[in-house]
Coordinates of C-alpha atoms and ligand atoms in Angstrom, one line a residue:
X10 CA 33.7 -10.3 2.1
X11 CA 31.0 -7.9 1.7
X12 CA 28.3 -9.7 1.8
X13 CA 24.8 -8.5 -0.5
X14 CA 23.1 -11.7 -1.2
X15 CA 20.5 -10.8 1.3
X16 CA 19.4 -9.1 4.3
X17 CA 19.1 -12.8 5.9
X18 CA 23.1 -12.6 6.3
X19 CA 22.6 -9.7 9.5
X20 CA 24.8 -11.0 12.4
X21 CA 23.3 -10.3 15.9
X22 CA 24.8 -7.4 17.2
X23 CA 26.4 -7.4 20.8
X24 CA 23.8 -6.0 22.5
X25 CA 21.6 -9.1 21.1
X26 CA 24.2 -11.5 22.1
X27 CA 24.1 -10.3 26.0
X28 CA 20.3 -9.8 25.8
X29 CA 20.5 -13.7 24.5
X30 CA 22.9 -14.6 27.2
X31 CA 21.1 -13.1 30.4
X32 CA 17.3 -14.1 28.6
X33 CA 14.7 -15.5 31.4
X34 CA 13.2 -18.7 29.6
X35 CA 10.7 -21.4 29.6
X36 CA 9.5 -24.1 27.9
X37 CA 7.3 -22.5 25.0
X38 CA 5.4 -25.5 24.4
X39 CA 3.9 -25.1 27.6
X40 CA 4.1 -21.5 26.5
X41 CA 6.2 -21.1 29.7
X42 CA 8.6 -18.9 28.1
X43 CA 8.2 -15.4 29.4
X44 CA 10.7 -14.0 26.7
X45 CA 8.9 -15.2 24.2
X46 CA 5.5 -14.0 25.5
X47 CA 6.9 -10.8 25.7
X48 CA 8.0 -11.0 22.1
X49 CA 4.7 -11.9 21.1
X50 CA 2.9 -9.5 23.3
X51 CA 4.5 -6.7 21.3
X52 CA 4.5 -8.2 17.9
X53 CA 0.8 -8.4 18.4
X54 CA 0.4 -4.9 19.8
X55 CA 2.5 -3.3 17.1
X56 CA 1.0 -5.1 14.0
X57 CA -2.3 -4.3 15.7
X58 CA -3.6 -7.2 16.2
X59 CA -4.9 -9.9 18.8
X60 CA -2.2 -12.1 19.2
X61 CA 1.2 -13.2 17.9
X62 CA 2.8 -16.3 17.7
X63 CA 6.8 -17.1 17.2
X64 CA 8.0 -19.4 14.5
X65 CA 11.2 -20.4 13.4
X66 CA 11.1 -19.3 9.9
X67 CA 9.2 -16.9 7.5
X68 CA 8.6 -19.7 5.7
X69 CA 7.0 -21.9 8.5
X70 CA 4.6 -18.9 9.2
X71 CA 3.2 -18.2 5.9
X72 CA 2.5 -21.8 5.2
X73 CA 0.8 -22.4 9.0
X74 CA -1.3 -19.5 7.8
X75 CA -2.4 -21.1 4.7
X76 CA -2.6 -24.0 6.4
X77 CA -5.2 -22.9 8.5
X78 CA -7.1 -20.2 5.6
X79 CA -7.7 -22.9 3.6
X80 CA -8.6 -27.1 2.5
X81 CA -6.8 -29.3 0.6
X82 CA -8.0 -29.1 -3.1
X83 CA -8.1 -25.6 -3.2
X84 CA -6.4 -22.3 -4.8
X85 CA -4.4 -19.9 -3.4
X86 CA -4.3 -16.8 -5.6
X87 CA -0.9 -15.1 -5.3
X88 CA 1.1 -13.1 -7.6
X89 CA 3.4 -15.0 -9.9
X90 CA 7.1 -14.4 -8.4
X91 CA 5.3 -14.5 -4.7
X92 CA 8.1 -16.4 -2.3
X93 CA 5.3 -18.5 -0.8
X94 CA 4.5 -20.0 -4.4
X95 CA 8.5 -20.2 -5.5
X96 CA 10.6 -20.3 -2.7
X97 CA 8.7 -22.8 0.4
X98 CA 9.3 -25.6 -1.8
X99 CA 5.7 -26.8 -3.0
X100 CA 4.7 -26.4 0.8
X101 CA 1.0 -25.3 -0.2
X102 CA 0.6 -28.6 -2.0
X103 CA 2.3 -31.0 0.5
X104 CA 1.3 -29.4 3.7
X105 CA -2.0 -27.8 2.9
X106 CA -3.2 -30.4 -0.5
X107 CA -3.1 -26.4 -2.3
X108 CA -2.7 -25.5 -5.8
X109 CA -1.6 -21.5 -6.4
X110 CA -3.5 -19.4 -9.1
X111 CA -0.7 -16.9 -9.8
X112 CA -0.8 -13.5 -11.5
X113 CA 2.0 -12.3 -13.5
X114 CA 2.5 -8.2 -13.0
X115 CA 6.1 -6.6 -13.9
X116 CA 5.8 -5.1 -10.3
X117 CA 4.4 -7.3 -8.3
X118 CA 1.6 -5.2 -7.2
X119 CA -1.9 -6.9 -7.5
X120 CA -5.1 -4.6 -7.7
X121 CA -8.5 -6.2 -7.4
X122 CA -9.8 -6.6 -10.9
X123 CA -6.7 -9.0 -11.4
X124 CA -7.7 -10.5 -8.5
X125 CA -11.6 -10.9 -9.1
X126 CA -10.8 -12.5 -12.6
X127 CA -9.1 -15.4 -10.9
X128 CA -11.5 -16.0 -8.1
X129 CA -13.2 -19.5 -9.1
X130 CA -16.9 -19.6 -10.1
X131 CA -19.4 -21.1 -7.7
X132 CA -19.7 -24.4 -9.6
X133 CA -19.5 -27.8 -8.1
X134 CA -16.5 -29.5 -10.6
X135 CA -14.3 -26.7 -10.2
X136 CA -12.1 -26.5 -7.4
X137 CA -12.6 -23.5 -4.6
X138 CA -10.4 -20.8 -4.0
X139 CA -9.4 -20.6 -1.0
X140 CA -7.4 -17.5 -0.2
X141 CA -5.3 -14.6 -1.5
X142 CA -2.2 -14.3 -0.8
X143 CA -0.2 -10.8 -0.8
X144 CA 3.8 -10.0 -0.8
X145 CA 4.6 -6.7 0.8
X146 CA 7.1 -5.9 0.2
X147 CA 7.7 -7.4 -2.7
X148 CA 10.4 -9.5 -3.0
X149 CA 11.4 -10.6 -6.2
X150 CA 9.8 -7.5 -7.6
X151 CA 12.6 -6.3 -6.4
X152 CA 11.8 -4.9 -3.2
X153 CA 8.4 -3.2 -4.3
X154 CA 5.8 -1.5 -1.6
X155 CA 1.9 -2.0 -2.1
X156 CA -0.1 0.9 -1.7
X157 CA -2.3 1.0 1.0
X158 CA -5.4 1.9 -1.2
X159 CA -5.0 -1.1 -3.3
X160 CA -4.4 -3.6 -0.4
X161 CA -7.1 -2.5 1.2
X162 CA -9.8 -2.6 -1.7
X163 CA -8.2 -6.2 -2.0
X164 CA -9.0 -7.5 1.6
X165 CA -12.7 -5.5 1.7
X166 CA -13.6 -7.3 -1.7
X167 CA -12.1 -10.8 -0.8
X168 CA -14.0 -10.3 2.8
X169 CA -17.4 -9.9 0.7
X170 CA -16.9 -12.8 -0.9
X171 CA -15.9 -14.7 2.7
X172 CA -13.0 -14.8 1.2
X173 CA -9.5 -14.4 3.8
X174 CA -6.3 -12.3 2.8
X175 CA -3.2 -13.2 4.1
X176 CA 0.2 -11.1 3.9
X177 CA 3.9 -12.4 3.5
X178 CA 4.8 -9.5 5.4
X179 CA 8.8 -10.4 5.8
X180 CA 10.1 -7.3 5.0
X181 CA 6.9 -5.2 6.3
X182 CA 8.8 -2.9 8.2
X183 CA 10.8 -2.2 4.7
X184 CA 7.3 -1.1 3.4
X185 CA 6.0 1.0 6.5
X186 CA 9.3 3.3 6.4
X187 CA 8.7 3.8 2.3
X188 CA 4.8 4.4 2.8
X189 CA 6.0 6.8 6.5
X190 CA 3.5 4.9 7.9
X191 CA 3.1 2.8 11.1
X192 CA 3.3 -1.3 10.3
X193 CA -0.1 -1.8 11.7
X194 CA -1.4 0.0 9.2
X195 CA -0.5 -1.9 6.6
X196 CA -1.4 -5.2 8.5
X197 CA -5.2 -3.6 9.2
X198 CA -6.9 -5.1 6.8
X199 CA -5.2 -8.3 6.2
X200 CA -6.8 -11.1 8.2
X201 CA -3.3 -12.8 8.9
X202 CA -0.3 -11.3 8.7
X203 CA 3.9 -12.9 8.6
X204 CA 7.5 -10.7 9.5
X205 CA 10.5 -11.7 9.9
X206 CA 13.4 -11.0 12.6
X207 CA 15.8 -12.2 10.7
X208 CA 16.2 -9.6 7.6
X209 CA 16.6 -6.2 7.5
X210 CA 15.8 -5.7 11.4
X211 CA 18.9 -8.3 12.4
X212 CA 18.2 -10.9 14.4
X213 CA 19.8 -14.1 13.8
X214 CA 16.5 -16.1 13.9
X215 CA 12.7 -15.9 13.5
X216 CA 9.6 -14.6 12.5
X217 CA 6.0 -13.9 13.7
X218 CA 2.8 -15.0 12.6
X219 CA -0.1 -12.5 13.6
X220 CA -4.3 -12.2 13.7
X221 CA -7.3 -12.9 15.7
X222 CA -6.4 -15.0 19.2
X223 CA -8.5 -17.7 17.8
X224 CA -6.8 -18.3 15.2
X225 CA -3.3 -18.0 16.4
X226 CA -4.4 -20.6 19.0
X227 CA -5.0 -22.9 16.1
X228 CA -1.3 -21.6 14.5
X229 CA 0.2 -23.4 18.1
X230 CA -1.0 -26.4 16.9
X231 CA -0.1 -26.3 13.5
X232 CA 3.5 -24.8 14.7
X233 CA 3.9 -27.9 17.0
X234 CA 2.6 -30.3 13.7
X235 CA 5.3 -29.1 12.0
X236 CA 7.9 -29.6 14.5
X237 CA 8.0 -25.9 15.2
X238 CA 7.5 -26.3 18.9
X239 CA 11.3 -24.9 20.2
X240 CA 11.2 -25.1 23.9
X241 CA 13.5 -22.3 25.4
X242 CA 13.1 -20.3 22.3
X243 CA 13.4 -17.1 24.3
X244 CA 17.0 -17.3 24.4
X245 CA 16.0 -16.2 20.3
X246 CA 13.3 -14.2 21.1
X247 CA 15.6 -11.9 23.4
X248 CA 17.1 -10.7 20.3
X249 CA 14.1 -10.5 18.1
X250 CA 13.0 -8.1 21.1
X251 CA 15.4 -5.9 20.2
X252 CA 15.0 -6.4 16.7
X253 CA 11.8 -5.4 16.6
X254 CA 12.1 -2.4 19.3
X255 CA 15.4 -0.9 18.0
X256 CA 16.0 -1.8 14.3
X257 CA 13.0 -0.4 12.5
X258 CA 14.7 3.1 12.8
X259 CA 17.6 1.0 11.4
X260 CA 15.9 0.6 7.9
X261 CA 16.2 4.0 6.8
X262 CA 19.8 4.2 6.1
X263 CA 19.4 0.9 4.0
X264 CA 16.7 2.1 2.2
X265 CA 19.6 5.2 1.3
X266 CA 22.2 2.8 0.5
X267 CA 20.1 1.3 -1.7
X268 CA 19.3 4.6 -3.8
X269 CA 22.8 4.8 -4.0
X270 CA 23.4 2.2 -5.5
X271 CA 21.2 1.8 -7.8
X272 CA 21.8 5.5 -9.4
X273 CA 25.3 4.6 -9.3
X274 CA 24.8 1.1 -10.9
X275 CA 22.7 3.0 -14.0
X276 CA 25.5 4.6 -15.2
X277 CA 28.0 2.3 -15.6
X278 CA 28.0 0.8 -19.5
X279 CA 26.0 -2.4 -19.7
X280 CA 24.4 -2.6 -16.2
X281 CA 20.3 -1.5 -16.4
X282 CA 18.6 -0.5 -13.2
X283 CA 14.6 -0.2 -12.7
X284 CA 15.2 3.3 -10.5
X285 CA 11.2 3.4 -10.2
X286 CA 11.1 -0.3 -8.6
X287 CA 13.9 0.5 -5.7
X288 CA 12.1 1.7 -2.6
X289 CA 13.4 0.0 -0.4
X290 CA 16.5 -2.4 0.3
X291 CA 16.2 -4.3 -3.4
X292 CA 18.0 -3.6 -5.9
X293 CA 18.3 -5.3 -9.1
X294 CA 20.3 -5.0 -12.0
X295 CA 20.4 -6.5 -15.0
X296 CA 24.0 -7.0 -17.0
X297 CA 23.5 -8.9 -20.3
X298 CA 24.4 -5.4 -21.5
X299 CA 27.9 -6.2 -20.4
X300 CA 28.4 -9.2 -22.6
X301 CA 28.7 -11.2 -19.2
X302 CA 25.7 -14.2 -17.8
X303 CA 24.9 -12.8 -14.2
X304 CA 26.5 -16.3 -13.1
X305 CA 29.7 -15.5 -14.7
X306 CA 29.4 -11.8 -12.9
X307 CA 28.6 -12.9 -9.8
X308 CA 31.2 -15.2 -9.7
X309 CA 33.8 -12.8 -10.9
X310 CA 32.2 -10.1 -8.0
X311 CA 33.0 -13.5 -5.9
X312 CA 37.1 -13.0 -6.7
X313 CA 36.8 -9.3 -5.5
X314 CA 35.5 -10.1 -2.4
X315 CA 32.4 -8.8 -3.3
X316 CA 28.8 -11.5 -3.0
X317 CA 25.9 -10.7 -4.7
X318 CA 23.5 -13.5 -6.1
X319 CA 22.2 -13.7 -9.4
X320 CA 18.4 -14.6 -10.2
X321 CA 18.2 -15.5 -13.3
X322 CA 20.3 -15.0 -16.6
X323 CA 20.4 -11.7 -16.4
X324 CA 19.9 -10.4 -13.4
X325 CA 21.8 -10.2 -10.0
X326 CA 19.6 -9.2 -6.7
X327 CA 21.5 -6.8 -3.9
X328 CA 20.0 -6.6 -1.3
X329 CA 21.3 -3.8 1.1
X330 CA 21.1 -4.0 5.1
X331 CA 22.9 -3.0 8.3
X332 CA 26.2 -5.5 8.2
X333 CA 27.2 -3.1 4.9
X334 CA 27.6 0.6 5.5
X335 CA 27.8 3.1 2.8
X336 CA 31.7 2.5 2.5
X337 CA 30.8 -1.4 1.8
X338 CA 28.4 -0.3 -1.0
X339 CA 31.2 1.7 -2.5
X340 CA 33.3 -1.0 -2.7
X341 CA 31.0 -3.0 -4.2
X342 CA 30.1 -0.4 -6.5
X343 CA 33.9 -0.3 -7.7
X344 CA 34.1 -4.1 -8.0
X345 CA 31.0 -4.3 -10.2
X346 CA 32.3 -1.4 -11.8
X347 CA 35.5 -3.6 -12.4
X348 CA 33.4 -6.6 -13.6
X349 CA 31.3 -4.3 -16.0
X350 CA 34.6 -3.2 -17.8
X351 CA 36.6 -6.8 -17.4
X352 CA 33.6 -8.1 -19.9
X353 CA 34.2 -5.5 -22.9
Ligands
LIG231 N1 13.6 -14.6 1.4 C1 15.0 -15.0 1.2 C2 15.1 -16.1 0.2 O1 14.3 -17.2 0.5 C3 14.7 -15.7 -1.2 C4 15.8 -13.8 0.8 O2 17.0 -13.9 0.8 O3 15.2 -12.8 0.4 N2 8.7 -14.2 2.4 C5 9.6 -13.4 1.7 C6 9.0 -12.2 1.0 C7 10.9 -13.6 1.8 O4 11.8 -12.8 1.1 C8 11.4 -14.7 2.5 C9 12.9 -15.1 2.6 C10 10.5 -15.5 3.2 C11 9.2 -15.2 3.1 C12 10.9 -16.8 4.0 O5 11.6 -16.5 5.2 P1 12.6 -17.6 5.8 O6 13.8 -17.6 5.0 O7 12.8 -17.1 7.2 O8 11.8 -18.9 5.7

C-alpha cells in the first residue's frame, strides 16, 4: 500500500526504535523523566521560548493552551477550516465552556483587519473574546504557510488589546523550510505555540506545547486534568529527540514530492490542482471534472493499492512525507492517472 492519507502514518525509523529501546526514563509526573526533559529542553530552546511541555497529541496541546488563554463563555477567533475548531471534537466548548468566531478565507491566511472586525465590543451582554487562534501551516488550506509579516501585525495588535495569540503549529517545521527560516521565528511572536512529532518529522507519538515557564507550569496541570500525565513517556520522547534533531532536514524532499505531484496531477483530464496553494507537503485535488465523487475515487485508488483520503465531494487531500519516496508518488500518480480515465 502506499499510503498518502497523511503524514500521521510515518513509522519510526530504526534508529528511533533502538533510541526507544536503550531510553533512560522516569516517572514524568514527578517530572522524573530525564528523556523527556531533554526533549523539552530543546523543544523550548529551538521554538525560542521558556519552556516546553510534552503531550500526547496535537490535539491535547492546542486545547490545554486554550484552556489556559481563555474562560468559559468566551470566543476564540480562528479561521473557518482551523483543525482546532473542526477536528478536536467541540473540545473548546466541553473543555474550556468556548464558542469559536471563525473567518472563512480561500487560503486560510488571516490578516488583521479580518481579525479586528470580529474582536467583540467592550459591552457588558456580549460575550468576550478570548483569544485568536492561528493554523501555520495550514492544514486544510491545503498545506498553506503564513507570512511572517502578517502573523506578526496579528499578535502585536491582539497584544494591544491584552489580547493572547496562540498557534497550531503541527506542521511548523513544514512552514519554516517554505519561508527558509528558522521555526523560532515564526513562533516569536505567538504567545503559545503547538508541533507535533508525529507528522512530517516521524515519530510515532507526540507533540509539544511551548511559551513562558509560567504558563507551561500551569499546561502540567492541565495535561495531568486531562489524563495526559504518561509516566515513562521518555521511552516516546527518545524518538521525538531524533525527530526533532534529524528530520527537519527531512522536509525538504517532501516538500519536492509534493510539487511533483501536483504539476503532474494538473494535467491529467478532469483532475484541478491549486499549484499556488502547494508549498509544502499538501496537496489537494479536486476530481468532479472526472465524472467520479472523490469517495468513489478514493475507493477505486483503494483497489490499486494506492490510499489517499477524500475531504469532501470533490476533493481528495495527499499528503506527502518520508514513508513514500518519489518512486511511491509515481505510482500513485499512475493509479490516479488510471482512476481519472476508468471514469470517462
Ligand atoms: N491532523 C490530522 C487530522 O486530524 C486531520 C491530519 O491527518 O492532518 N493541528 C493540525 C493543523 C493538524 O493537522 C492536526 C492533525 C492536529 C492539530 C492534531 O494533532 P493530533 O492528531 O496529534 O491530535
Amino acid at each position: 500500500m502506499i499510503d498518502l492519507r497523511s503524514d500521521t502514518v510515518t513509522r519510526p525509523t530504526p534508529e528511533m526504535r533502538r533510541a526507544m529501546a536503550e531510553a533512560e526514563v522516569g516517572d514524568d509526573v514527578y517530572r522524573e523523566d530525564p528523556t523527556v526533559n531533554r526533549l523539552e529542553e530543546l523543544a523550548a530552546a529551538t521554538l525560542g521560548k521558556e519552556a516546553a511541555v510534552f503531550v500526547p497529541s496535537g490535539t491535547m496541546g492546542n486545547q490545554i493552551a486554550i484552556k489556559l488563554h481563555t474562560k468559559p463563555g468566551q470566543e476564540v477567533i480562528c479561521e473557518e477550516r482551523s483543525h482546532i475548531f473542526n477536528f478536536e471534537m467541540g473540545d473548546m466548548a466541553a473543555i474550556s465552556g468556548c464558542q469559536a468566531r471563525t473567518i472563512p478565507t480561500s487560503d486560510g491566511l488571516l490578516c488583521w483587519d479580518q481579525v479586528r472586525e470580529r474582536l467583540r465590543p467592550d459591552i457588558y451582554y456580549y460575550s468576550r473574546t478570548g483569544l485568536v487562534a492561528l493554523e501555520n501551516t495550514h492544514n486544510m488550506a491545503g498545506g498553506t504557510v503564513s507570512p511572517l509579516a502578517a502573523a506578526g501585525e496579528i499578535c502585536e495588535r491582539a497584544h494591544e488589546r491584552g489580547l493572547p495569540v496562540h498557534l497550531d503549529g503541527a506542521r511548523i517545521f513544514n512552514a519554516a523550510e517554505y519561508l527558509g527560516c528558522p521555526v523560532r521565528e515564526i513562533a516569536a511572536p505567538f504567545d503559545s505555540a503547538m508541533f507535533c512529532l508525529s507528522k512530517g518529522l516521524g515519530a510515532p507519538v507526540g507533540s509539544l506545547l511551548v511559551g513562558r515557564r509560567k504558563f507551561i507550569e500551569e499546561a502540567v496541570r492541565v495535561r495531568k486534568m486531562l489524563g495526559g500525565g504518561m509516566r515513562q513517556a521518555g521511552v516516546l520522547a527518545a524518538a521525538g529527540l531524533i525527530a526533532l534533531e534529524k528530520h527537519p532536514a527531512k522536509l525538504a524532499e517532501d516538500h519536492r514530492n509534493a510539487g511533483f505531484l501536483a504539476e503532474s496531477l494538473c494535467k491529467l483530464p478532469g483532475v484541478r490542482v491549486e499549484l499556488a496553494k502547494v508549498q509544502t507537503n499538501i496537496v489537494m485535488f479536486d476530481v468532479s471534472g472526472t465524472g467520479l465523487g472523490a469517495g468513489e475515487f478514493s475507493s477505486r485508488l483503494k483497489q490499486r493499492n494506492v490510499l489517499i483520503n477524500p475531504i469532501n465531494d470533490r476533493q481528495l487531500r495527499i499528503v506527502t512525507h518520508s514513508d513514500v519516496d518519489r518512486s511511491g508518488c509515481e505510482q500513485a500518480l499512475a493509479a490516479i492517472a488510471e482512476v481519472a480515465a476508468s471514469a470517462a
